[in-house]
Amino acid sequence: MDHFTYTALPLRVRFERGGRTKVGDEVEHLGRKRALVLSTPEQQHHAEELSDALGGRSAGVLATATMHTPVDVTEAALSAVREAGADCTVAVGGGSTIGLAKAIALRDDIPQIAVPTTYAGSEMTTILGQTENGVKTTLKDLRVLPASVIYDVDYTLSLPPAISATSGMNAIAHAIEALYAQEKNPISRLQCLEAIGALAGALPVIVDDPGDVRARQEAQYGAFLCGMALGSAGMALHHKLCHTLGGAFNLPHADTHTVVLPHATGFNEAAAPELAAIKDILSSNSVGGGLWDLAKQIGAPTSLADIGMPADGIDRAADLATQNPYWNPRPFDRADIHALISQAYAGRRPND
Ligand code: NAD
């Protein structure tokens, strides 16, 4: 740790139970007048509630957000923003809804308020993934960073246990990779260790009792820190594999992270001494094995076969994941990636 670079991102965070009722204050704080509230169709009721809380500052509700941020959905939403005379957006939901607000901000440069309801952490990053003609591409741009984030635990209480488990593992994946990523730094490290502890403690409680507000707050706090670490330190092999597999086989985002994480971590463990501290947090003699045990404990998937990847896709995935070189603490070749994906496909515990 003789040198590091840390980029602090300019956004305001309000972590408060009931904070959703203050959404109007956040609009005012931004110096804006009319907010269009975005959600998926499934969470339209959350959007309507926020629209009511905004009163005269609401420009209405647009419940069209969908997975992977398709460009045609963004373009229709841009027309709706202009027709409604909105000068900012409020995104209530997971990474899909926040992705739509980010995609609008990229094109129209209007500020966003994010009200996250999963543990994906997109609200804390300048990263945007978008899909066009079946191809998902990712960019980094400060314009897509929300101006303000409201973490209100009440909106997470309805997140089903199964999605809570995989979304929480998705958050842990950000922290694991931020520990050894190229832009790793001591500030992110503090966030990662605190976050993994909070999530590893909270997730088993949540799957037993999804209404446990204290555990939900711990998980939300952990997810916030994980998003922050991802936003400042970056990622490596694990995220690359998940993007490749998700894009190639249309696999669910959080499930893919959950399955691949123990194997990618097991692969990197010997080359990334930063990971050693996680053994104590997970009470395990290996980090990859401990993550696999945690996934099992919370009833999350542990095999790519179980989440819909075809067996004959392993070769193609190994080709795709090694087509463009990228940095990872342990160098790898196609045979390494083939073995890693095969292990994740079979669902065996890594490091055994
Ligand atoms: P999601 O946003 O697709 O949500 C999954 C489903 O759960 C949706 O139908 C949603 O409406 C519903 N849901 C969300 N919260 C709920 C709640 N509290 N109660 C009931 N239902 C709820 O899933 P996600 O995993 O949060 O996001 C995945 C997307 O986010 C992917 O496209 C991924 O690429 C992106 N992502 C981006 C970043 C980034 O930094 N850019 C980071 C993580 C994820």
CSV table of C-alpha atoms and ligand atoms in Angstrom, one decimal:
chain,number,residue,atom,x,y,z
A,1,MET,CA,0.0,0.0,0.0
A,2,ASP,CA,2.7,2.5,-0.9
A,3,HIS,CA,0.6,4.3,-3.4
A,4,PHE,CA,-3.0,4.4,-4.5
A,5,THR,CA,-5.6,6.6,-6.4
A,6,TYR,CA,-9.1,7.0,-5.0
A,7,THR,CA,-11.8,8.8,-6.9
A,8,ALA,CA,-14.7,10.0,-4.8
A,9,LEU,CA,-18.0,10.1,-6.7
A,10,PRO,CA,-20.2,13.2,-6.2
A,11,LEU,CA,-23.6,12.0,-5.0
A,12,ARG,CA,-25.7,12.5,-1.9
A,13,VAL,CA,-27.0,9.5,0.1
A,14,ARG,CA,-30.0,9.5,2.5
A,15,PHE,CA,-30.1,6.2,4.5
A,16,GLU,CA,-33.4,6.5,6.4
A,17,ARG,CA,-36.4,4.3,7.1
A,18,GLY,CA,-39.4,6.3,5.7
A,19,GLY,CA,-37.0,8.4,3.6
A,20,ARG,CA,-39.2,7.8,0.6
A,21,THR,CA,-41.6,10.5,2.0
A,22,LYS,CA,-38.8,13.0,1.6
A,23,VAL,CA,-38.4,12.5,-2.1
A,24,GLY,CA,-39.8,16.0,-2.7
A,25,ASP,CA,-37.1,17.5,-0.6
A,26,GLU,CA,-34.5,15.7,-2.7
A,27,VAL,CA,-36.1,17.2,-5.9
A,28,GLU,CA,-35.9,20.6,-4.3
A,29,HIS,CA,-32.4,20.1,-3.2
A,30,LEU,CA,-31.5,19.5,-6.9
A,31,GLY,CA,-33.2,22.7,-7.8
A,32,ARG,CA,-35.7,20.9,-10.0
A,33,LYS,CA,-39.4,21.2,-10.4
A,34,ARG,CA,-41.0,18.1,-12.0
A,35,ALA,CA,-39.9,14.5,-11.6
A,36,LEU,CA,-41.0,11.6,-13.7
A,37,VAL,CA,-41.1,8.4,-11.5
A,38,LEU,CA,-39.8,5.3,-13.2
A,39,SER,CA,-40.3,1.6,-12.3
A,40,THR,CA,-40.9,-1.8,-13.7
A,41,PRO,CA,-44.5,-2.8,-14.3
A,42,GLU,CA,-44.2,-5.1,-11.2
A,43,GLN,CA,-43.3,-2.1,-9.0
A,44,GLN,CA,-45.8,0.4,-10.4
A,45,HIS,CA,-47.4,0.6,-6.9
A,46,HIS,CA,-44.1,1.9,-5.4
A,47,ALA,CA,-43.8,4.4,-8.2
A,48,GLU,CA,-47.4,5.6,-7.6
A,49,GLU,CA,-46.7,6.0,-3.9
A,50,LEU,CA,-43.6,8.2,-4.7
A,51,SER,CA,-45.6,10.2,-7.3
A,52,ASP,CA,-48.2,10.9,-4.6
A,53,ALA,CA,-45.5,11.9,-2.1
A,54,LEU,CA,-44.1,14.3,-4.8
A,55,GLY,CA,-47.5,16.0,-5.2
A,56,GLY,CA,-47.2,19.0,-7.5
A,57,ARG,CA,-43.6,18.1,-8.2
A,58,SER,CA,-44.6,14.8,-9.9
A,59,ALA,CA,-44.6,14.6,-13.7
A,60,GLY,CA,-46.3,11.2,-13.5
A,61,VAL,CA,-45.3,7.6,-13.6
A,62,LEU,CA,-43.6,5.6,-16.3
A,63,ALA,CA,-43.6,1.8,-15.4
A,64,THR,CA,-41.8,0.5,-18.5
A,65,ALA,CA,-38.3,-0.5,-17.1
A,66,THR,CA,-37.1,-3.9,-18.0
A,67,MET,CA,-34.0,-6.1,-17.7
A,68,HIS,CA,-30.8,-5.3,-19.5
A,69,THR,CA,-31.9,-1.7,-20.4
A,70,PRO,CA,-32.9,-2.2,-24.1
A,71,VAL,CA,-32.3,0.9,-26.2
A,72,ASP,CA,-35.8,1.0,-27.7
A,73,VAL,CA,-37.3,1.2,-24.2
A,74,THR,CA,-35.0,4.0,-23.4
A,75,GLU,CA,-35.9,5.9,-26.5
A,76,ALA,CA,-39.7,5.6,-25.8
A,77,ALA,CA,-39.0,6.8,-22.2
A,78,LEU,CA,-37.1,9.8,-23.5
A,79,SER,CA,-40.2,10.9,-25.4
A,80,ALA,CA,-42.3,10.4,-22.3
A,81,VAL,CA,-39.8,12.6,-20.3
A,82,ARG,CA,-40.1,15.4,-22.8
A,83,GLU,CA,-43.9,15.1,-23.2
A,84,ALA,CA,-44.3,15.2,-19.4
A,85,GLY,CA,-42.1,18.3,-19.2
A,86,ALA,CA,-39.9,16.5,-16.5
A,87,ASP,CA,-36.6,18.0,-15.5
A,88,CYS,CA,-35.5,15.1,-13.4
A,89,THR,CA,-36.3,11.4,-12.8
A,90,VAL,CA,-36.9,9.3,-9.7
A,91,ALA,CA,-36.1,5.6,-10.2
A,92,VAL,CA,-37.6,3.2,-7.7
A,93,GLY,CA,-36.5,-0.4,-8.1
A,94,GLY,CA,-33.5,-2.6,-8.8
A,95,GLY,CA,-30.7,-2.3,-11.3
A,96,SER,CA,-33.1,-2.5,-14.3
A,97,THR,CA,-35.1,0.6,-13.3
A,98,ILE,CA,-32.0,2.5,-12.2
A,99,GLY,CA,-30.4,1.5,-15.6
A,100,LEU,CA,-33.3,3.1,-17.4
A,101,ALA,CA,-32.8,6.4,-15.4
A,102,LYS,CA,-29.1,6.2,-16.2
A,103,ALA,CA,-29.8,5.7,-19.9
A,104,ILE,CA,-32.1,8.7,-20.0
A,105,ALA,CA,-29.5,10.8,-18.1
A,106,LEU,CA,-26.8,9.8,-20.6
A,107,ARG,CA,-28.9,11.2,-23.5
A,108,ASP,CA,-30.8,14.1,-21.9
A,109,ASP,CA,-28.4,15.0,-19.0
A,110,ILE,CA,-31.2,15.3,-16.5
A,111,PRO,CA,-30.4,14.4,-12.8
A,112,GLN,CA,-31.8,11.3,-11.2
A,113,ILE,CA,-32.8,10.4,-7.7
A,114,ALA,CA,-32.5,6.6,-7.1
A,115,VAL,CA,-34.6,4.7,-4.6
A,116,PRO,CA,-33.0,1.2,-4.7
A,117,THR,CA,-35.1,-1.8,-3.7
A,118,THR,CA,-32.6,-4.6,-4.4
A,119,TYR,CA,-28.9,-5.1,-3.4
A,120,ALA,CA,-27.5,-4.7,-7.0
A,121,GLY,CA,-25.7,-1.4,-6.2
A,122,SER,CA,-26.1,0.2,-9.6
A,123,GLU,CA,-27.1,3.5,-7.9
A,124,MET,CA,-23.5,4.0,-6.6
A,125,THR,CA,-21.7,3.6,-10.0
A,126,THR,CA,-21.0,5.5,-13.2
A,127,ILE,CA,-21.5,2.2,-15.1
A,128,LEU,CA,-24.3,1.6,-17.5
A,129,GLY,CA,-25.0,-1.6,-19.5
A,130,GLN,CA,-27.4,-1.3,-22.4
A,131,THR,CA,-28.8,-3.8,-24.9
A,132,GLU,CA,-29.3,-3.3,-28.6
A,133,ASN,CA,-30.0,-6.0,-31.2
A,134,GLY,CA,-29.3,-8.6,-28.5
A,135,VAL,CA,-25.9,-7.3,-27.7
A,136,LYS,CA,-25.2,-5.8,-24.2
A,137,THR,CA,-22.4,-3.2,-24.0
A,138,THR,CA,-21.1,-1.4,-20.9
A,139,LEU,CA,-19.9,2.1,-20.6
A,140,LYS,CA,-18.6,4.4,-17.8
A,141,ASP,CA,-19.7,8.0,-17.8
A,142,LEU,CA,-20.1,10.4,-14.9
A,143,ARG,CA,-23.4,11.7,-16.4
A,144,VAL,CA,-25.2,8.4,-15.5
A,145,LEU,CA,-24.4,8.7,-11.8
A,146,PRO,CA,-27.5,9.5,-9.7
A,147,ALA,CA,-27.4,12.9,-8.0
A,148,SER,CA,-29.2,11.6,-4.9
A,149,VAL,CA,-29.9,8.1,-3.5
A,150,ILE,CA,-32.6,7.3,-0.9
A,151,TYR,CA,-32.2,4.0,0.9
A,152,ASP,CA,-35.5,3.3,2.6
A,153,VAL,CA,-35.6,-0.2,4.1
A,154,ASP,CA,-39.4,-0.5,3.8
A,155,TYR,CA,-39.1,-0.8,0.0
A,156,THR,CA,-36.9,-3.9,0.4
A,157,LEU,CA,-39.3,-5.8,2.7
A,158,SER,CA,-41.3,-7.1,-0.3
A,159,LEU,CA,-38.2,-8.4,-2.1
A,160,PRO,CA,-38.8,-12.2,-2.2
A,161,PRO,CA,-36.3,-14.3,-0.2
A,162,ALA,CA,-34.9,-16.1,-3.3
A,163,ILE,CA,-34.2,-12.7,-5.1
A,164,SER,CA,-32.9,-11.3,-1.8
A,165,ALA,CA,-30.4,-14.1,-1.6
A,166,THR,CA,-29.0,-13.8,-5.2
A,167,SER,CA,-29.2,-10.0,-5.1
A,168,GLY,CA,-27.1,-10.1,-1.9
A,169,MET,CA,-24.6,-12.4,-3.5
A,170,ASN,CA,-24.4,-10.0,-6.5
A,171,ALA,CA,-23.5,-7.3,-4.0
A,172,ILE,CA,-20.8,-9.5,-2.3
A,173,ALA,CA,-19.4,-10.1,-5.8
A,174,HIS,CA,-18.8,-6.4,-6.2
A,175,ALA,CA,-16.9,-6.3,-2.9
A,176,ILE,CA,-14.8,-9.4,-3.6
A,177,GLU,CA,-13.6,-8.1,-6.9
A,178,ALA,CA,-13.0,-4.5,-5.6
A,179,LEU,CA,-10.6,-6.0,-3.1
A,180,TYR,CA,-8.1,-7.1,-5.8
A,181,ALA,CA,-9.2,-5.0,-8.9
A,182,GLN,CA,-6.6,-2.9,-10.6
A,183,GLU,CA,-7.8,0.3,-8.9
A,184,LYS,CA,-8.0,-1.3,-5.5
A,185,ASN,CA,-7.4,1.2,-2.7
A,186,PRO,CA,-7.5,1.2,1.2
A,187,ILE,CA,-10.8,3.1,1.3
A,188,SER,CA,-12.6,0.6,-0.9
A,189,ARG,CA,-11.0,-2.2,1.1
A,190,LEU,CA,-12.6,-0.9,4.3
A,191,GLN,CA,-15.9,-0.7,2.6
A,192,CYS,CA,-15.6,-4.2,1.2
A,193,LEU,CA,-14.7,-5.9,4.5
A,194,GLU,CA,-17.5,-4.1,6.3
A,195,ALA,CA,-20.0,-4.9,3.6
A,196,ILE,CA,-19.2,-8.6,3.2
A,197,GLY,CA,-19.6,-9.0,7.0
A,198,ALA,CA,-22.9,-7.1,7.0
A,199,LEU,CA,-24.3,-9.1,4.1
A,200,ALA,CA,-23.0,-12.5,5.2
A,201,GLY,CA,-24.7,-11.9,8.6
A,202,ALA,CA,-27.9,-10.5,7.3
A,203,LEU,CA,-28.8,-12.8,4.3
A,204,PRO,CA,-29.4,-16.0,6.3
A,205,VAL,CA,-31.7,-14.0,8.6
A,206,ILE,CA,-33.6,-12.5,5.7
A,207,VAL,CA,-34.3,-15.8,3.9
A,208,ASP,CA,-35.7,-17.1,7.2
A,209,ASP,CA,-37.7,-13.9,7.9
A,210,PRO,CA,-38.0,-11.5,5.0
A,211,GLY,CA,-39.7,-9.0,7.3
A,212,ASP,CA,-36.8,-8.7,9.7
A,213,VAL,CA,-36.2,-4.9,9.4
A,214,ARG,CA,-32.8,-4.9,11.2
A,215,ALA,CA,-31.4,-7.6,8.9
A,216,ARG,CA,-32.8,-5.8,5.9
A,217,GLN,CA,-31.1,-2.6,7.0
A,218,GLU,CA,-27.8,-4.4,7.5
A,219,ALA,CA,-28.1,-5.9,4.0
A,220,GLN,CA,-29.0,-2.6,2.5
A,221,TYR,CA,-26.1,-0.9,4.2
A,222,GLY,CA,-23.8,-3.7,2.9
A,223,ALA,CA,-25.1,-3.3,-0.6
A,224,PHE,CA,-24.6,0.5,-0.5
A,225,LEU,CA,-20.9,-0.1,0.4
A,226,CYS,CA,-20.5,-2.8,-2.2
A,227,GLY,CA,-21.9,-0.5,-4.9
A,228,MET,CA,-19.5,2.3,-3.7
A,229,ALA,CA,-16.5,-0.1,-3.9
A,230,LEU,CA,-17.5,-1.3,-7.4
A,231,GLY,CA,-17.8,2.3,-8.5
A,232,SER,CA,-14.4,3.3,-7.3
A,233,ALA,CA,-12.2,0.2,-7.6
A,234,GLY,CA,-13.6,-1.6,-10.6
A,235,MET,CA,-13.8,-5.3,-11.4
A,236,ALA,CA,-12.0,-8.3,-13.1
A,237,LEU,CA,-12.5,-11.9,-14.3
A,238,HIS,CA,-15.6,-12.6,-12.2
A,239,HIS,CA,-17.7,-9.8,-13.6
A,240,LYS,CA,-16.4,-10.4,-17.2
A,241,LEU,CA,-17.5,-14.0,-16.9
A,242,CYS,CA,-20.9,-13.1,-15.7
A,243,HIS,CA,-21.4,-10.5,-18.4
A,244,THR,CA,-20.3,-13.1,-21.0
A,245,LEU,CA,-22.5,-15.9,-19.7
A,246,GLY,CA,-25.5,-13.6,-19.1
A,247,GLY,CA,-25.3,-12.1,-22.6
A,248,ALA,CA,-24.6,-15.3,-24.4
A,249,PHE,CA,-27.3,-17.5,-22.8
A,250,ASN,CA,-29.7,-14.8,-21.4
A,251,LEU,CA,-29.1,-16.0,-17.8
A,252,PRO,CA,-30.6,-14.1,-14.9
A,253,HIS,CA,-28.1,-11.5,-13.7
A,254,ALA,CA,-28.0,-12.0,-9.9
A,255,ASP,CA,-28.2,-15.8,-10.2
A,256,THR,CA,-25.3,-15.9,-12.6
A,257,HIS,CA,-23.2,-13.8,-10.1
A,258,THR,CA,-24.2,-16.2,-7.3
A,259,VAL,CA,-23.1,-19.3,-9.1
A,260,VAL,CA,-19.9,-18.0,-10.7
A,261,LEU,CA,-18.6,-16.1,-7.6
A,262,PRO,CA,-17.3,-19.1,-5.6
A,263,HIS,CA,-15.4,-20.5,-8.6
A,264,ALA,CA,-13.9,-17.2,-9.9
A,265,THR,CA,-12.9,-16.4,-6.3
A,266,GLY,CA,-11.4,-19.9,-5.8
A,267,PHE,CA,-9.5,-19.4,-9.1
A,268,ASN,CA,-8.0,-16.1,-7.9
A,269,GLU,CA,-7.5,-16.9,-4.3
A,270,ALA,CA,-3.8,-17.8,-4.3
A,271,ALA,CA,-3.0,-14.9,-6.5
A,272,ALA,CA,-4.9,-12.3,-4.5
A,273,PRO,CA,-3.7,-12.1,-0.9
A,274,GLU,CA,-6.2,-9.3,-0.3
A,275,LEU,CA,-8.9,-12.0,-0.1
A,276,ALA,CA,-7.4,-13.8,2.9
A,277,ALA,CA,-9.3,-11.6,5.4
A,278,ILE,CA,-12.6,-12.9,4.1
A,279,LYS,CA,-11.9,-16.4,5.5
A,280,ASP,CA,-12.5,-15.2,9.0
A,281,ILE,CA,-15.6,-13.3,8.0
A,282,LEU,CA,-17.0,-16.5,6.4
A,283,SER,CA,-15.5,-18.9,9.0
A,284,SER,CA,-14.1,-21.0,6.2
A,285,ASN,CA,-10.6,-22.3,5.3
A,286,SER,CA,-11.1,-21.0,1.7
A,287,VAL,CA,-12.9,-17.9,0.4
A,288,GLY,CA,-14.3,-19.7,-2.7
A,289,GLY,CA,-15.5,-22.6,-0.5
A,290,GLY,CA,-17.0,-20.2,2.1
A,291,LEU,CA,-18.9,-18.3,-0.6
A,292,TRP,CA,-20.3,-21.6,-1.9
A,293,ASP,CA,-21.3,-22.6,1.6
A,294,LEU,CA,-23.1,-19.2,2.1
A,295,ALA,CA,-25.0,-19.6,-1.2
A,296,LYS,CA,-26.1,-23.1,-0.1
A,297,GLN,CA,-27.1,-21.8,3.3
A,298,ILE,CA,-29.3,-19.2,1.9
A,299,GLY,CA,-30.9,-21.5,-0.7
A,300,ALA,CA,-29.3,-19.8,-3.7
A,301,PRO,CA,-28.4,-21.7,-6.9
A,302,THR,CA,-24.9,-23.1,-7.1
A,303,SER,CA,-24.8,-24.6,-10.6
A,304,LEU,CA,-25.0,-23.0,-14.0
A,305,ALA,CA,-27.0,-26.0,-15.2
A,306,ASP,CA,-29.7,-25.1,-12.6
A,307,ILE,CA,-30.1,-21.6,-13.9
A,308,GLY,CA,-30.6,-22.5,-17.5
A,309,MET,CA,-27.2,-22.7,-19.2
A,310,PRO,CA,-27.0,-25.3,-21.9
A,311,ALA,CA,-24.2,-28.0,-21.4
A,312,ASP,CA,-23.0,-27.4,-25.0
A,313,GLY,CA,-22.5,-23.7,-24.2
A,314,ILE,CA,-19.3,-24.2,-22.2
A,315,ASP,CA,-17.0,-24.2,-25.2
A,316,ARG,CA,-18.6,-21.1,-26.6
A,317,ALA,CA,-18.5,-19.3,-23.2
A,318,ALA,CA,-14.8,-20.1,-22.9
A,319,ASP,CA,-14.2,-18.7,-26.4
A,320,LEU,CA,-16.1,-15.5,-25.7
A,321,ALA,CA,-14.6,-14.9,-22.3
A,322,THR,CA,-11.0,-15.1,-23.7
A,323,GLN,CA,-11.6,-13.2,-26.9
A,324,ASN,CA,-10.6,-9.8,-25.5
A,325,PRO,CA,-7.7,-9.7,-23.0
A,326,TYR,CA,-8.4,-8.0,-19.6
A,327,TRP,CA,-6.7,-7.7,-16.3
A,328,ASN,CA,-7.0,-10.3,-13.6
A,329,PRO,CA,-4.7,-11.0,-10.6
A,330,ARG,CA,-4.1,-14.5,-11.9
A,331,PRO,CA,-3.3,-14.7,-15.6
A,332,PHE,CA,-5.4,-17.3,-17.4
A,333,ASP,CA,-5.8,-19.0,-20.8
A,334,ARG,CA,-8.8,-20.6,-22.5
A,335,ALA,CA,-8.2,-24.0,-20.7
A,336,ASP,CA,-8.4,-22.3,-17.3
A,337,ILE,CA,-11.7,-20.6,-18.2
A,338,HIS,CA,-13.1,-23.8,-19.6
A,339,ALA,CA,-12.3,-25.6,-16.4
A,340,LEU,CA,-13.7,-22.8,-14.3
A,341,ILE,CA,-17.0,-22.7,-16.2
A,342,SER,CA,-17.2,-26.5,-16.2
A,343,GLN,CA,-16.9,-26.5,-12.4
A,344,ALA,CA,-19.5,-23.8,-12.1
A,345,TYR,CA,-21.8,-25.7,-14.5
A,346,ALA,CA,-21.5,-28.9,-12.4
A,347,GLY,CA,-21.9,-26.9,-9.1
A,348,ARG,CA,-19.2,-28.6,-7.1
A,349,ARG,CA,-17.8,-26.8,-4.1
A,350,PRO,CA,-14.5,-25.1,-5.2
A,351,ASN,CA,-11.2,-25.6,-3.5
A,352,ASP,CA,-12.2,-29.1,-2.4
B,1,NAD,P1,-34.1,-6.0,-11.4
B,1,NAD,O1,-34.0,-4.6,-11.2
B,1,NAD,O2,-34.2,-6.6,-12.8
B,1,NAD,O3,-35.3,-6.6,-10.5
B,1,NAD,C1,-35.7,-7.9,-10.6
B,1,NAD,C2,-37.3,-7.9,-10.4
B,1,NAD,O4,-37.5,-7.8,-9.0
B,1,NAD,C3,-38.0,-6.9,-11.1
B,1,NAD,O5,-39.2,-7.4,-11.6
B,1,NAD,C4,-38.3,-5.8,-10.0
B,1,NAD,O6,-39.4,-5.0,-10.3
B,1,NAD,C5,-38.5,-6.7,-8.8
B,1,NAD,N1,-38.2,-6.0,-7.6
B,1,NAD,C6,-37.1,-5.3,-7.3
B,1,NAD,N2,-37.2,-4.8,-6.0
B,1,NAD,C7,-38.3,-5.4,-5.5
B,1,NAD,C8,-38.9,-5.3,-4.2
B,1,NAD,N3,-38.3,-4.7,-3.2
B,1,NAD,N4,-40.1,-6.0,-4.0
B,1,NAD,C9,-40.6,-6.7,-5.0
B,1,NAD,N5,-40.1,-6.8,-6.2
B,1,NAD,C10,-39.0,-6.1,-6.5
B,1,NAD,O7,-32.9,-6.8,-10.7
B,1,NAD,P2,-31.4,-6.3,-10.2
B,1,NAD,O8,-30.7,-7.6,-9.9
B,1,NAD,O9,-31.6,-5.3,-9.1
B,1,NAD,O10,-30.8,-5.6,-11.4
B,1,NAD,C11,-30.2,-6.3,-12.5
B,1,NAD,C12,-29.8,-5.3,-13.6
B,1,NAD,O11,-29.0,-4.3,-13.0
B,1,NAD,C13,-29.0,-5.9,-14.7
B,1,NAD,O12,-29.4,-5.4,-16.0
B,1,NAD,C14,-27.5,-5.5,-14.3
B,1,NAD,O13,-26.7,-5.5,-15.5
B,1,NAD,C15,-27.8,-4.2,-13.7
B,1,NAD,N6,-26.7,-3.8,-12.8
B,1,NAD,C16,-26.0,-2.7,-13.1
B,1,NAD,C17,-25.0,-2.2,-12.2
B,1,NAD,C18,-24.2,-1.0,-12.6
B,1,NAD,O14,-23.4,-0.5,-11.8
B,1,NAD,N7,-24.5,-0.4,-13.7
B,1,NAD,C19,-24.7,-2.9,-11.0
B,1,NAD,C20,-25.5,-4.1,-10.7
B,1,NAD,C21,-26.5,-4.5,-11.6
